[in-house]
XYZ file of C-alpha atoms in Angstrom:
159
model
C -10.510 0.790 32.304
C -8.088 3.290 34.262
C -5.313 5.933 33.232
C -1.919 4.970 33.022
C -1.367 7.339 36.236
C -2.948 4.656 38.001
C -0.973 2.154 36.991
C 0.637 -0.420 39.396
C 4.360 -1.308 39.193
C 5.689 -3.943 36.925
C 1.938 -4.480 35.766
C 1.736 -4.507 31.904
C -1.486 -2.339 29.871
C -2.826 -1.939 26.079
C -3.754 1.824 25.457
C -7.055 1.698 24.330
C -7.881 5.645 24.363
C -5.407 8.740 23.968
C -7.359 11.716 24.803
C -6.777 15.737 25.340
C -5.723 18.821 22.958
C -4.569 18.125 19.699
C -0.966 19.293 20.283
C -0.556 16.449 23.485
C -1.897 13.707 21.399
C 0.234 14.158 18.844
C 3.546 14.446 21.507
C 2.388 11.392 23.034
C 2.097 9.798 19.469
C 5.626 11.002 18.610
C 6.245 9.409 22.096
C 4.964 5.755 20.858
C 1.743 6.178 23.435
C -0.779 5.174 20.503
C -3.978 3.171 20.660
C -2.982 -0.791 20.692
C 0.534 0.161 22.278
C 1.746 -2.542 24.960
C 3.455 -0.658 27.815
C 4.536 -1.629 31.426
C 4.976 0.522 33.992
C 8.072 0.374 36.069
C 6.979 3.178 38.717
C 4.061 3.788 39.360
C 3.370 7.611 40.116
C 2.966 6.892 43.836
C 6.504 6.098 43.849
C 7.679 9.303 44.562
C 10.369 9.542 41.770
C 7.919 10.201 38.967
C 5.920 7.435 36.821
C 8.403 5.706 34.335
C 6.834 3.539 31.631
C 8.467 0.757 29.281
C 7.147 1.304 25.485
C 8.956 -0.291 22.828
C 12.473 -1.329 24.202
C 12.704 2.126 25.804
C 11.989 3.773 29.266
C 9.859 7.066 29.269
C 9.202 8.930 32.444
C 6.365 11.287 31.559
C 4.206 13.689 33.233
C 1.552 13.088 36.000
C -0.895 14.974 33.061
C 0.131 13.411 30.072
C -0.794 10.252 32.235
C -4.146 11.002 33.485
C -4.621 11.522 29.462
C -3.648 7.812 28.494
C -6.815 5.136 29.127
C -5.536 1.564 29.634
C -6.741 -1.560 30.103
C -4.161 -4.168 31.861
C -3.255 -7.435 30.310
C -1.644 -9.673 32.864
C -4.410 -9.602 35.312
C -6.773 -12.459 35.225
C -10.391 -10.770 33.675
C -13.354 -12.620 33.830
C -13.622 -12.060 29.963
C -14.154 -15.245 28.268
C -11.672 -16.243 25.286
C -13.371 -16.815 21.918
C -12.517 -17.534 18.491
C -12.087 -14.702 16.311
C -14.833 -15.932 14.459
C -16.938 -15.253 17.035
C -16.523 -11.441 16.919
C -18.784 -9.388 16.029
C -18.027 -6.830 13.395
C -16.634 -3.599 14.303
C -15.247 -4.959 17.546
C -11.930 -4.866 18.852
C -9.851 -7.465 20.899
C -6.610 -8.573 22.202
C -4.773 -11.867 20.913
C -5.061 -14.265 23.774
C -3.344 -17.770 21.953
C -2.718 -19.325 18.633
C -4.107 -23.366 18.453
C -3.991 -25.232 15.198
C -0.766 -27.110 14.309
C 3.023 -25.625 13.925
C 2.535 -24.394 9.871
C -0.784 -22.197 10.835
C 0.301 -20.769 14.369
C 3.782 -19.440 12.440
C 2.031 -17.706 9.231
C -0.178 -16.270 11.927
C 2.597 -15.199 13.825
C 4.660 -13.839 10.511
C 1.547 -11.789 10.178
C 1.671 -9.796 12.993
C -1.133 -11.985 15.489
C 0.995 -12.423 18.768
C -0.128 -12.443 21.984
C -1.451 -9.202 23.583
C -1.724 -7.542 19.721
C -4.725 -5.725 19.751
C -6.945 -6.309 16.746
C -10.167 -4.216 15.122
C -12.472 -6.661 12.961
C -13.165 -4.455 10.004
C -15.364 -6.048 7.205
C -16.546 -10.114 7.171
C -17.478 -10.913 3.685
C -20.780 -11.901 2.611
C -20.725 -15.420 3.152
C -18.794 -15.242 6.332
C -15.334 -15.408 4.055
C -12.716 -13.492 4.647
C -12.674 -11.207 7.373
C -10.987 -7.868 6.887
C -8.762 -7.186 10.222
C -6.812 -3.908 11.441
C -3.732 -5.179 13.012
C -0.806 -3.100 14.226
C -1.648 -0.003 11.430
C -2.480 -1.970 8.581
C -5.493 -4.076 7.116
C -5.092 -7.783 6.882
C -7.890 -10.133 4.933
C -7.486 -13.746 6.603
C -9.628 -16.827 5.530
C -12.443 -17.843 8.408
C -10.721 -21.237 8.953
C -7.219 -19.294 10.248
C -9.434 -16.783 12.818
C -10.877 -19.488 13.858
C -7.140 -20.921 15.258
C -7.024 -17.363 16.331
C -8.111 -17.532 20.542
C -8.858 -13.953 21.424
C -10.356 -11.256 24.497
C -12.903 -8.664 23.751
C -12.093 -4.908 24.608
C -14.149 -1.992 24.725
C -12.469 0.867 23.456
């Protein structure tokens, strides 16, 4: 894991830790730069003209501070992190959506549920007998049957 100030150009990141005072956290949380945000930077802070970041359909250009504040961990570079079912997880983990198998139906209800690629996810609760598993996906708890995470190909993070 790095800072976003060490970001390289057109390379894209998941913000897996925001830290610093309480009154910068919540700026760069007004700003979008939350935990499980997707952002790509467009120059890096080397560039000379500042470090300019893509969040959300927008451009930002923030501070050399605020980015030293923002731990990421990049996305598009191959990892030697395996890819598992979500199944697989172990409880109170957290991951990134790598792919969606199964046929057309499952891989679109997924899909209308928020579990796209590079979505990060925080397994919550399994039940007792394995069935369902309680999931934090983009602010909000989802319960999905064991059979559908297992369709579900995913990376572990540490956050």
């Amino acid at each position: 894991m790095a800072t976003l100030l060490e970001g390289t150009t057109q390379q894209k990141y998941i913000i897996t830790k925001v830290t610093g005072d309480h009154a910068l956290t919540t700026r760069l949380a007004e700003l979008g730069l939350r935990v499980g945000k997707m952002v790509t930077v467009v120059n890096s802070a080397n560039s000379g003209s500042g470090l300019v970041i893509y969040l959300t359909g927008q451009r930002l250009a923030i501070s050399q501070s605020m980015a030293e504040k923002v731990t990421v961990t990049p996305l598009d570079k191959p990892q030697n992190i395996p890819t598992l079912p979500l199944t697989d997880m172990p409880i109170h983990s957290s991951c990134v959506v790598f792919q969606l198998i199964g046929d057309k139906a499952v891989r679109k209800r997924l899909m209308d549920m928020g579990l796209t690629r590079n979505t990060l996810i925080q397994i919550y609760h399994v039940a007792p007998l394995g069935d369902p598993i309680e999931l934090q996906v983009r602010g909000y708890k989802l319960s999905i049957r064991k059979r559908d995470a297992a369709n579900i190909l995913v990376k572990e993070l540490q956050l």
